[in-house]
PDB file of C-alpha atoms and ligand atoms in Angstrom:
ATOM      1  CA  UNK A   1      -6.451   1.982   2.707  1.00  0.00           C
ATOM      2  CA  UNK A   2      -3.698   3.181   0.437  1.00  0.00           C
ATOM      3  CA  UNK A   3      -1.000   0.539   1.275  1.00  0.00           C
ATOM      4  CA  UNK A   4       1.647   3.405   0.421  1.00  0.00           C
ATOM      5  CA  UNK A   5       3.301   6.731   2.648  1.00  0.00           C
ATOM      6  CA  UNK A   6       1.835   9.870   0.649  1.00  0.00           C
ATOM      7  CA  UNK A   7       4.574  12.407   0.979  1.00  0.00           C
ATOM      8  CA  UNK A   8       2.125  15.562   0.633  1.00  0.00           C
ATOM      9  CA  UNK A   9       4.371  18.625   2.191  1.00  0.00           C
ATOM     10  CA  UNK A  10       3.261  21.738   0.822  1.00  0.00           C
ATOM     11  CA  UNK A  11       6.509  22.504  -0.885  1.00  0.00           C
ATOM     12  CA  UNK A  12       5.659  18.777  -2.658  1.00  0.00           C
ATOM     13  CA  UNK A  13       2.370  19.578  -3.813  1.00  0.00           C
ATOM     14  CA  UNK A  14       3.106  22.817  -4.845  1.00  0.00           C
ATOM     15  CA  UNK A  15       6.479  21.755  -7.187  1.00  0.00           C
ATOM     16  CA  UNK A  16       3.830  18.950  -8.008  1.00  0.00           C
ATOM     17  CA  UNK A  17       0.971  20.921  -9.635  1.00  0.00           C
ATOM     18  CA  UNK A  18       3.723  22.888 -11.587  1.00  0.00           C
ATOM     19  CA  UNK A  19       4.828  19.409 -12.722  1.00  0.00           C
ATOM     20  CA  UNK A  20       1.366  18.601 -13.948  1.00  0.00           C
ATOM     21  CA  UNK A  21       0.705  22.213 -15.694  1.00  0.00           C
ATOM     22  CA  UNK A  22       0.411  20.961 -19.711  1.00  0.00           C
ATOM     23  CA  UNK A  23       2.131  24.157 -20.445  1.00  0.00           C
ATOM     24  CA  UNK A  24       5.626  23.171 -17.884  1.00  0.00           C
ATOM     25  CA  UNK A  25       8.441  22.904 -20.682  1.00  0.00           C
ATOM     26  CA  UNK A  26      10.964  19.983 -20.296  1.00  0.00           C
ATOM     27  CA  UNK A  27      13.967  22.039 -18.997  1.00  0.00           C
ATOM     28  CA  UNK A  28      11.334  23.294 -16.184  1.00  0.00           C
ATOM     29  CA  UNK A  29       9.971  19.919 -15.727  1.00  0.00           C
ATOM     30  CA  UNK A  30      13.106  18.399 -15.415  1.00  0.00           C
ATOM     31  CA  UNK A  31      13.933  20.876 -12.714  1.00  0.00           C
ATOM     32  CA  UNK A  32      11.159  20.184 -10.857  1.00  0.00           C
ATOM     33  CA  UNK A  33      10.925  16.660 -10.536  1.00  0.00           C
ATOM     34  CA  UNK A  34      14.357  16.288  -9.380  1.00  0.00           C
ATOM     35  CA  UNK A  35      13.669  19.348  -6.847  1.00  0.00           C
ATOM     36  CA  UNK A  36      10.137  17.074  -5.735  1.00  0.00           C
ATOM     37  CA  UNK A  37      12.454  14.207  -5.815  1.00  0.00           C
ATOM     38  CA  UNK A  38      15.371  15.662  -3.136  1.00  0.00           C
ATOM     39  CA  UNK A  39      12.378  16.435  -0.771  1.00  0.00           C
ATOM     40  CA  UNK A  40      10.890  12.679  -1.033  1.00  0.00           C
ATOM     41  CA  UNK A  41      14.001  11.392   0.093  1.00  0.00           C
ATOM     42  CA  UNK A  42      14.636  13.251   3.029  1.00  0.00           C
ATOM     43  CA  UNK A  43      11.077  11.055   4.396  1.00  0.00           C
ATOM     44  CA  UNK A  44      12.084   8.173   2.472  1.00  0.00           C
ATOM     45  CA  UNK A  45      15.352   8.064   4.261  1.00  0.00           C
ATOM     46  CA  UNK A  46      13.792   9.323   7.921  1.00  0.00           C
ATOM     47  CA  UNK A  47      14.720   5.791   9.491  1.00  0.00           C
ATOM     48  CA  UNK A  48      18.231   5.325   8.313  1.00  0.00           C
ATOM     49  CA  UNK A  49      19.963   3.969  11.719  1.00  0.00           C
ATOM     50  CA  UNK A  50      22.349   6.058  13.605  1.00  0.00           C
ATOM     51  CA  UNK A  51      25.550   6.207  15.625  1.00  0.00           C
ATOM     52  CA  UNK A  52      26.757   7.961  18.531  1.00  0.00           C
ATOM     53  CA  UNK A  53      29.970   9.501  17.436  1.00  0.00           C
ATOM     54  CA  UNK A  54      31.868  12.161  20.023  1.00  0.00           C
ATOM     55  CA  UNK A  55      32.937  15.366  18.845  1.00  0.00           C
ATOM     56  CA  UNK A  56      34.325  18.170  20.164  1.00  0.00           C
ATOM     57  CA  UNK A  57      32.726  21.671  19.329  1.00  0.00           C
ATOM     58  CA  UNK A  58      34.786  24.865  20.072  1.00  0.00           C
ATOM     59  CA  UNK A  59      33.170  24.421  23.200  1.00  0.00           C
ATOM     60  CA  UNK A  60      33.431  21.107  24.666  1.00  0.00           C
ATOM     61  CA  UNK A  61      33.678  17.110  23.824  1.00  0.00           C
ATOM     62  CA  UNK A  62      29.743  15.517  23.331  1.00  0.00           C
ATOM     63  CA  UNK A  63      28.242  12.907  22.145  1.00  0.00           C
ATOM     64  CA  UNK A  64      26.457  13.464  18.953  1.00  0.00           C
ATOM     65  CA  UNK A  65      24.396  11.314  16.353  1.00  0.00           C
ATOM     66  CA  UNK A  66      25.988  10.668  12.912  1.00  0.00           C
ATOM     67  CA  UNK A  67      24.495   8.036   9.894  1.00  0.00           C
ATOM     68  CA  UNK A  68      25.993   4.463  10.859  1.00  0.00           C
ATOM     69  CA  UNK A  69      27.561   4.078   7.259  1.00  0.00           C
ATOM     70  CA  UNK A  70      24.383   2.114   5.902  1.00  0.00           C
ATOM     71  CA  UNK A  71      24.632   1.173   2.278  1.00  0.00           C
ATOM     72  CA  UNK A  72      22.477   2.952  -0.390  1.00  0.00           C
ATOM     73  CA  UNK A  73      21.690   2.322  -3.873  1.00  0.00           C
ATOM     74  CA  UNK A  74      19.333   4.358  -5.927  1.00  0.00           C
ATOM     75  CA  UNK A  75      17.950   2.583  -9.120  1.00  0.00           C
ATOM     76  CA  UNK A  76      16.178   4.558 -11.548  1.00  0.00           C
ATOM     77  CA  UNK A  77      13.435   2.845 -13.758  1.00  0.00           C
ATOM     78  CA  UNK A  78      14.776   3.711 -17.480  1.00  0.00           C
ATOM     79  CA  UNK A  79      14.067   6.004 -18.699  1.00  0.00           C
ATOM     80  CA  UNK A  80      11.790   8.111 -16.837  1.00  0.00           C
ATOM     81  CA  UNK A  81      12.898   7.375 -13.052  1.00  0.00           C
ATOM     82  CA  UNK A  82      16.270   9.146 -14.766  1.00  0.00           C
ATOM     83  CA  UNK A  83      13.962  11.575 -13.783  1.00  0.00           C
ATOM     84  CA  UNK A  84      14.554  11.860 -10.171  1.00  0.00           C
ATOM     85  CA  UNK A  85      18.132  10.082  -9.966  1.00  0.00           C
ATOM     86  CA  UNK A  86      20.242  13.368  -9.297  1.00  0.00           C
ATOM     87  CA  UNK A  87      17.324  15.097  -7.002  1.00  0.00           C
ATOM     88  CA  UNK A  88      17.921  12.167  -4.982  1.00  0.00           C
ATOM     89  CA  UNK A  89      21.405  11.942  -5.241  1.00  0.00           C
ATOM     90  CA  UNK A  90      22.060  15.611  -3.897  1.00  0.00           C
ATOM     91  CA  UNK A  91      20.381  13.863  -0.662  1.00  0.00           C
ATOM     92  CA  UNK A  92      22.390  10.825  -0.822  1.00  0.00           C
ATOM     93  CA  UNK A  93      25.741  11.862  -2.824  1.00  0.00           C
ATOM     94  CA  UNK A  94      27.578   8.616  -1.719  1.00  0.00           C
ATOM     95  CA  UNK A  95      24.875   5.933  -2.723  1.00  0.00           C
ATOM     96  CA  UNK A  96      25.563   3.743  -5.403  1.00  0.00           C
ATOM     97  CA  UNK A  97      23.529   3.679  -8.439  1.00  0.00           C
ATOM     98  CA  UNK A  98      22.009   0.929 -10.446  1.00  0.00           C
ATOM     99  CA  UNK A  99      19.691   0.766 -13.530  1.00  0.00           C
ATOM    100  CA  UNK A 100      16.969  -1.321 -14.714  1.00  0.00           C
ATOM    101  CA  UNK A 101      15.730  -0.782 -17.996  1.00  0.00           C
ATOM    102  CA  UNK A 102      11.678  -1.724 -18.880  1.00  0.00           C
ATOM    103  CA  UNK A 103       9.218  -0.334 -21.373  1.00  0.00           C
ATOM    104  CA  UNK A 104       5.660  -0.249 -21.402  1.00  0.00           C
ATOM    105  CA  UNK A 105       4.443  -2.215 -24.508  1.00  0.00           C
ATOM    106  CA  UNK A 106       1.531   0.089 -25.997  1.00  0.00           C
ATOM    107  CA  UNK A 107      -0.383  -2.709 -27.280  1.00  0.00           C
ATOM    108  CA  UNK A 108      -0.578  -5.452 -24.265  1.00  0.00           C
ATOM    109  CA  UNK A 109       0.666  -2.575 -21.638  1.00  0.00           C
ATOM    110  CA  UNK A 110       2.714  -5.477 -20.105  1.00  0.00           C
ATOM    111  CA  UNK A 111       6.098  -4.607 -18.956  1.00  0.00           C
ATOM    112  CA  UNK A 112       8.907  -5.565 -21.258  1.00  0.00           C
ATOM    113  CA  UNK A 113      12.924  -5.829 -19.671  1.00  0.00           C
ATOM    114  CA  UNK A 114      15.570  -4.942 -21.060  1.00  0.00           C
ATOM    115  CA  UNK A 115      18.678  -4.009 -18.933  1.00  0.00           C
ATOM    116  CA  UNK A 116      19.367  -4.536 -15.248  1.00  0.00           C
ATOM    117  CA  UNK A 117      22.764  -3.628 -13.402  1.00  0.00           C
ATOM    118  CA  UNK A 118      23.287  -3.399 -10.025  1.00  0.00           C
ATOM    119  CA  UNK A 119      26.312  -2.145  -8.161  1.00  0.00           C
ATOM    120  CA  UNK A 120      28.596  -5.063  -7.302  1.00  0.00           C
ATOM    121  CA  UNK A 121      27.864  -4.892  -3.449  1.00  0.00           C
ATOM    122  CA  UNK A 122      24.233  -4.823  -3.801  1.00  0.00           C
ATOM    123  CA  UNK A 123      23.567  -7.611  -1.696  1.00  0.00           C
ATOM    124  CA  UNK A 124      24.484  -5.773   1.327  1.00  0.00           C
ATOM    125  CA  UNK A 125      22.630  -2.724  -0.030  1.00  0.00           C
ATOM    126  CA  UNK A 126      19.077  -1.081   0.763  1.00  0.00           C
ATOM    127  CA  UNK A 127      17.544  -0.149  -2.156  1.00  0.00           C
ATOM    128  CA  UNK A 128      15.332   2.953  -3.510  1.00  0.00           C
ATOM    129  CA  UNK A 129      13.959   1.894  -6.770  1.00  0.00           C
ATOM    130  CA  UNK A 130      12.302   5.604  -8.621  1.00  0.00           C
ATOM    131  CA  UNK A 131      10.142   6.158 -11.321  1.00  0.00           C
ATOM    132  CA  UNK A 132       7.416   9.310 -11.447  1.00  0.00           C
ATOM    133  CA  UNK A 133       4.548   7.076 -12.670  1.00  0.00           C
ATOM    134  CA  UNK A 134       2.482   4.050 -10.777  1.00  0.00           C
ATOM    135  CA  UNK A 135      -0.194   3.413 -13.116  1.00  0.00           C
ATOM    136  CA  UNK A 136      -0.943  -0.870 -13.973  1.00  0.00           C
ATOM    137  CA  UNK A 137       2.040  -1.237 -11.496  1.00  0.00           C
ATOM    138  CA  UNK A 138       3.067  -3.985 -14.247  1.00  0.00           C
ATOM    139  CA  UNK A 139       6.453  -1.734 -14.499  1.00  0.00           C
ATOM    140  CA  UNK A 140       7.381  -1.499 -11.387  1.00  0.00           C
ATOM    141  CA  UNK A 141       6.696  -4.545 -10.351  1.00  0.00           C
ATOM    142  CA  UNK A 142       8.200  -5.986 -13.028  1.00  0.00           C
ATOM    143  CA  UNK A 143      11.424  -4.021 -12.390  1.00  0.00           C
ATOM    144  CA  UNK A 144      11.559  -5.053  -8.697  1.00  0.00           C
ATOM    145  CA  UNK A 145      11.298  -8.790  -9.849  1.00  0.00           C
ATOM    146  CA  UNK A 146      14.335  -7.821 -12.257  1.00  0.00           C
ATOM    147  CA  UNK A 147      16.016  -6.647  -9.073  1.00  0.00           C
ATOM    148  CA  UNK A 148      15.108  -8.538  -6.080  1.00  0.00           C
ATOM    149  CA  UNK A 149      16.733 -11.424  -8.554  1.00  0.00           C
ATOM    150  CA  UNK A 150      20.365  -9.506  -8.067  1.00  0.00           C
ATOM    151  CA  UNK A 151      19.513 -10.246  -3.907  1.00  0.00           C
ATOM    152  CA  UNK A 152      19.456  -7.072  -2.298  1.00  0.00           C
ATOM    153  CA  UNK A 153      18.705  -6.790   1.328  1.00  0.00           C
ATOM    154  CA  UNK A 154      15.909  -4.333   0.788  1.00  0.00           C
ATOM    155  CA  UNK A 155      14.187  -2.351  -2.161  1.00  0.00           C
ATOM    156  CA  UNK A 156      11.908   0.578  -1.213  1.00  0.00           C
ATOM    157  CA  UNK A 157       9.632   1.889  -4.531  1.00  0.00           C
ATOM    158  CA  UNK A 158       9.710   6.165  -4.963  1.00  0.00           C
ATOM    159  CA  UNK A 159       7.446   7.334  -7.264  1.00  0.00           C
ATOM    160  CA  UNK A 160       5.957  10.906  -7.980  1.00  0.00           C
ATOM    161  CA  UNK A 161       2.416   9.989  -8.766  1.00  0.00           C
ATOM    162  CA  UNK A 162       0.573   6.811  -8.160  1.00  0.00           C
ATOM    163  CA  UNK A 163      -2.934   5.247  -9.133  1.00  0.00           C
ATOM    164  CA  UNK A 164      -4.400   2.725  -6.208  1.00  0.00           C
ATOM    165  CA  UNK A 165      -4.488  -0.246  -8.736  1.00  0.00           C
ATOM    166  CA  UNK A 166      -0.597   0.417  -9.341  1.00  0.00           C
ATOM    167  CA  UNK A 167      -0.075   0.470  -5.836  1.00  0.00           C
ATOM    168  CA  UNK A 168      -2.301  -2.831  -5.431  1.00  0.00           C
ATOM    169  CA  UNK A 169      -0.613  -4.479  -7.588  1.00  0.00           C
ATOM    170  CA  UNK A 170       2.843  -3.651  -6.671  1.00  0.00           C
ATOM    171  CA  UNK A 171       1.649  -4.482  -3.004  1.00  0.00           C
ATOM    172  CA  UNK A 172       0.558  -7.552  -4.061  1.00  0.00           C
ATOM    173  CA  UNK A 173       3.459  -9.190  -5.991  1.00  0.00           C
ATOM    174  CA  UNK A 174       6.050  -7.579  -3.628  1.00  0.00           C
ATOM    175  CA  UNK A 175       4.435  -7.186   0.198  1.00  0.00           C
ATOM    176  CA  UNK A 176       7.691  -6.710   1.692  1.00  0.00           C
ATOM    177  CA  UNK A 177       8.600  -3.341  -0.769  1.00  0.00           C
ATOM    178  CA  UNK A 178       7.734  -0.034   0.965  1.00  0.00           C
ATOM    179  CA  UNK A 179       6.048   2.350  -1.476  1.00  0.00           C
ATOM    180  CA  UNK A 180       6.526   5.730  -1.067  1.00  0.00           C
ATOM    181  CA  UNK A 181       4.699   8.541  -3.166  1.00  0.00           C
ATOM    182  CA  UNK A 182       3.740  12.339  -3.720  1.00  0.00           C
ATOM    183  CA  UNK A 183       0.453  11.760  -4.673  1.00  0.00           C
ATOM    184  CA  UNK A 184      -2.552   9.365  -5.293  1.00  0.00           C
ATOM    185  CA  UNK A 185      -4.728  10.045  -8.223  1.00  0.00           C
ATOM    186  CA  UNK A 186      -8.405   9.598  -9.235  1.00  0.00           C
ATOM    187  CA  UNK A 187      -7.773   6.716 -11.649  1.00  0.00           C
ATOM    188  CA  UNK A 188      -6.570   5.156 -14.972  1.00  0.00           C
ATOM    189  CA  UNK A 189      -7.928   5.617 -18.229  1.00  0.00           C
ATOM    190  CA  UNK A 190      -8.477   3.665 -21.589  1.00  0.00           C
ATOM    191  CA  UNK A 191      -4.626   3.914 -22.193  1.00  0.00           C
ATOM    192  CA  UNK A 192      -3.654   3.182 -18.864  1.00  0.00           C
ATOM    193  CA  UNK A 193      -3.045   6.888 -18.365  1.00  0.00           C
ATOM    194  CA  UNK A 194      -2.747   8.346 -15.145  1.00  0.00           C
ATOM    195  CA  UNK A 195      -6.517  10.529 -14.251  1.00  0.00           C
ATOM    196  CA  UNK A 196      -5.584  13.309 -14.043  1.00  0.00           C
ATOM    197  CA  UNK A 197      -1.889  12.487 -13.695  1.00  0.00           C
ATOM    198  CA  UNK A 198       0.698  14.769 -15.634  1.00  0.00           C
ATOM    199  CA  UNK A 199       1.018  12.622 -18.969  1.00  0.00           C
ATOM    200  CA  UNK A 200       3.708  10.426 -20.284  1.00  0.00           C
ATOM    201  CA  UNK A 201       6.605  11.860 -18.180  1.00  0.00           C
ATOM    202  CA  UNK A 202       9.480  10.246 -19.885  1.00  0.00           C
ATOM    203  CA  UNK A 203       8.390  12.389 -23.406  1.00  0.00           C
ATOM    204  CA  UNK A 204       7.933  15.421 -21.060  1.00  0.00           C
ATOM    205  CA  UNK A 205      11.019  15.059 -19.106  1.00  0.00           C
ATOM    206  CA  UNK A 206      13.130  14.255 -22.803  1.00  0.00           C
ATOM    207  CA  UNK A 207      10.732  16.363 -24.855  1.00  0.00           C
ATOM    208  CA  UNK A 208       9.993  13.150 -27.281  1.00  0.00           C
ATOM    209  CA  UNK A 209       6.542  11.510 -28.543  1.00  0.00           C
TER     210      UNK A 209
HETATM  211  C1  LIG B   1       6.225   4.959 -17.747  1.00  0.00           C
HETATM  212  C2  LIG B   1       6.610   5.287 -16.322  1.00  0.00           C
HETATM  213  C3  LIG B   1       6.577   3.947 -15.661  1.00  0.00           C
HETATM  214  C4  LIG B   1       5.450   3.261 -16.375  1.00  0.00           C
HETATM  215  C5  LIG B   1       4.235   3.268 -15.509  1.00  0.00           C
HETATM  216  O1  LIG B   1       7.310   4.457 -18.427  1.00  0.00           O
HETATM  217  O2  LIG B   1       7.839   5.941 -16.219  1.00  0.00           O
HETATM  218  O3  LIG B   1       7.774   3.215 -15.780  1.00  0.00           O
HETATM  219  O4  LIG B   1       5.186   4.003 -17.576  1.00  0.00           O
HETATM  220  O5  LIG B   1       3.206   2.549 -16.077  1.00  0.00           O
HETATM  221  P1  LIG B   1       2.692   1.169 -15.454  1.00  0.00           P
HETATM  222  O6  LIG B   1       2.609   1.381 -13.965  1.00  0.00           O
HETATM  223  O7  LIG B   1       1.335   0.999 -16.092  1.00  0.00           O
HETATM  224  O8  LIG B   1       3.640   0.091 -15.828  1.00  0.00           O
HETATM  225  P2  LIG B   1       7.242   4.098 -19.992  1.00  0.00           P
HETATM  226  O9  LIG B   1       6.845   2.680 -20.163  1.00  0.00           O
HETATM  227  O10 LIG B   1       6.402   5.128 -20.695  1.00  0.00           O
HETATM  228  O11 LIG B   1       8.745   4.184 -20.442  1.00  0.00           O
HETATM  229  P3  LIG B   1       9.783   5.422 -20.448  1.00  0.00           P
HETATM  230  O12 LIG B   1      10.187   5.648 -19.018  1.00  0.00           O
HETATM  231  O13 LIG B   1      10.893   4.894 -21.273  1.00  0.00           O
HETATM  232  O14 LIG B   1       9.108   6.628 -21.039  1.00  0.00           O
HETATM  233  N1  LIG B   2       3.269   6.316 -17.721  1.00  0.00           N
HETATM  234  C1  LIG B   2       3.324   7.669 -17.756  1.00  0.00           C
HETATM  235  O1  LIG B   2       4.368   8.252 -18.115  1.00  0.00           O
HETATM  236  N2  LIG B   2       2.234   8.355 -17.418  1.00  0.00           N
HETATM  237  C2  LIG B   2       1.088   7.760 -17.029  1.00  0.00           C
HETATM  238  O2  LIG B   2       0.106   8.464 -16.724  1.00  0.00           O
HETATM  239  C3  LIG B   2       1.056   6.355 -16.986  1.00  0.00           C
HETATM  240  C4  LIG B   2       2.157   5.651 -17.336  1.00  0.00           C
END
């Protein structure tokens, strides 16, 4: 039982194994995660409420179905969830955006904060917290603790690829967060790596080491 909604359309996993190729440059890469990301959200956002609204076509007055003004905020996981923030946001153009900043610390591979701001409403917001990787799940995790602190009404977690014990342990500190995801891979390895995963996305999205 994966606990999380694998978002596997073809268009997905075909952007996705292009994301994975070693030999995808940074501009591509960047490209194509934001491309993978626009398609996540139309599931991620499949039960935002509607409204009946009339409106007349050239035709006639009808009733019609419009978004009931819900409240968005996308929150990107610095840096790599930067990632997927305007993929999403071509979706969602009016949602709000908030940041929360964590690293991975190499040596104890705990998650270490270091920024967090939310829009000023975010209380009456639904969240969609992104970042490509779920490996330990200590980031994410740790960033939706950072988060659910600033009280919003609800967090959802995006990510592009996922290990089970990420998505475990994510499931396990936060039950009530929804994770969403393009793919679930074999496994971790010494270096919390993702098996076989795509590497350290923030250096390939920023071209860094
Ligand atoms: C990566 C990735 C996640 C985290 C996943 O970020 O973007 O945030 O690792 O690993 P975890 O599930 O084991 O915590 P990283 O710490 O490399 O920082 P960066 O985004 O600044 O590159
Ligand atoms: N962070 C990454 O960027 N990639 C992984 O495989 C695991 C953590």
């Amino acid at each position: 039982m994966s606990n999380a909604v694998v978002i596997d359309h073809p268009l997905i996993q075909h952007k996705l194994a292009l994301l994975r190729d070693k030999d995808t440059g940074p501009k591509e890469f960047r490209e194509l995660a934001n491309e993978i990301a626009t398609l996540m959200a139309y599931e991620v956002t499949r039960d935002l409420p509607l409204k009946e609204v009339e409106i007349e076509t050239p035709i006639k007055k009808a009733k019609f179905k419009m978004i009931e003004g819900k409240k968005l905020g996308i929150v990107p996981i610095l840096r790599a969830g930067l990632g997927m923030l305007d993929g999403v946001l071509k979706l969602i153009p009016t949602a709000r955006v908030g940041h929360v900043g964590l690293y991975r610390d190499p040596e104890t591979l705990e998650a270490v904060e270091y920024y967090c701001k939310m829009p000023t409403d975010v209380s009456e917001r639904d969240l969609i917290v992104v970042d490509p990787m779920l490996a330990t799940g200590g980031s994410a995790s740790a960033a939706i603790s950072f988060v659910k602190e600033k009280d919003p009404r609800s967090i959802k977690l995006m990510c592009l690829v996922s290990a089970q014990v990420g998505i475990d342990r994510v499931k396990k500190d936060h039950p009530d967060v929804e994770i969403y995801t393009a793919a679930i891979d074999e496994k971790l390895n010494d270096h919390a790596y993702i098996v076989p995963g795509l590497g350290d996305a923030g250096d390939r999205l920023y071209g860094t080491r």
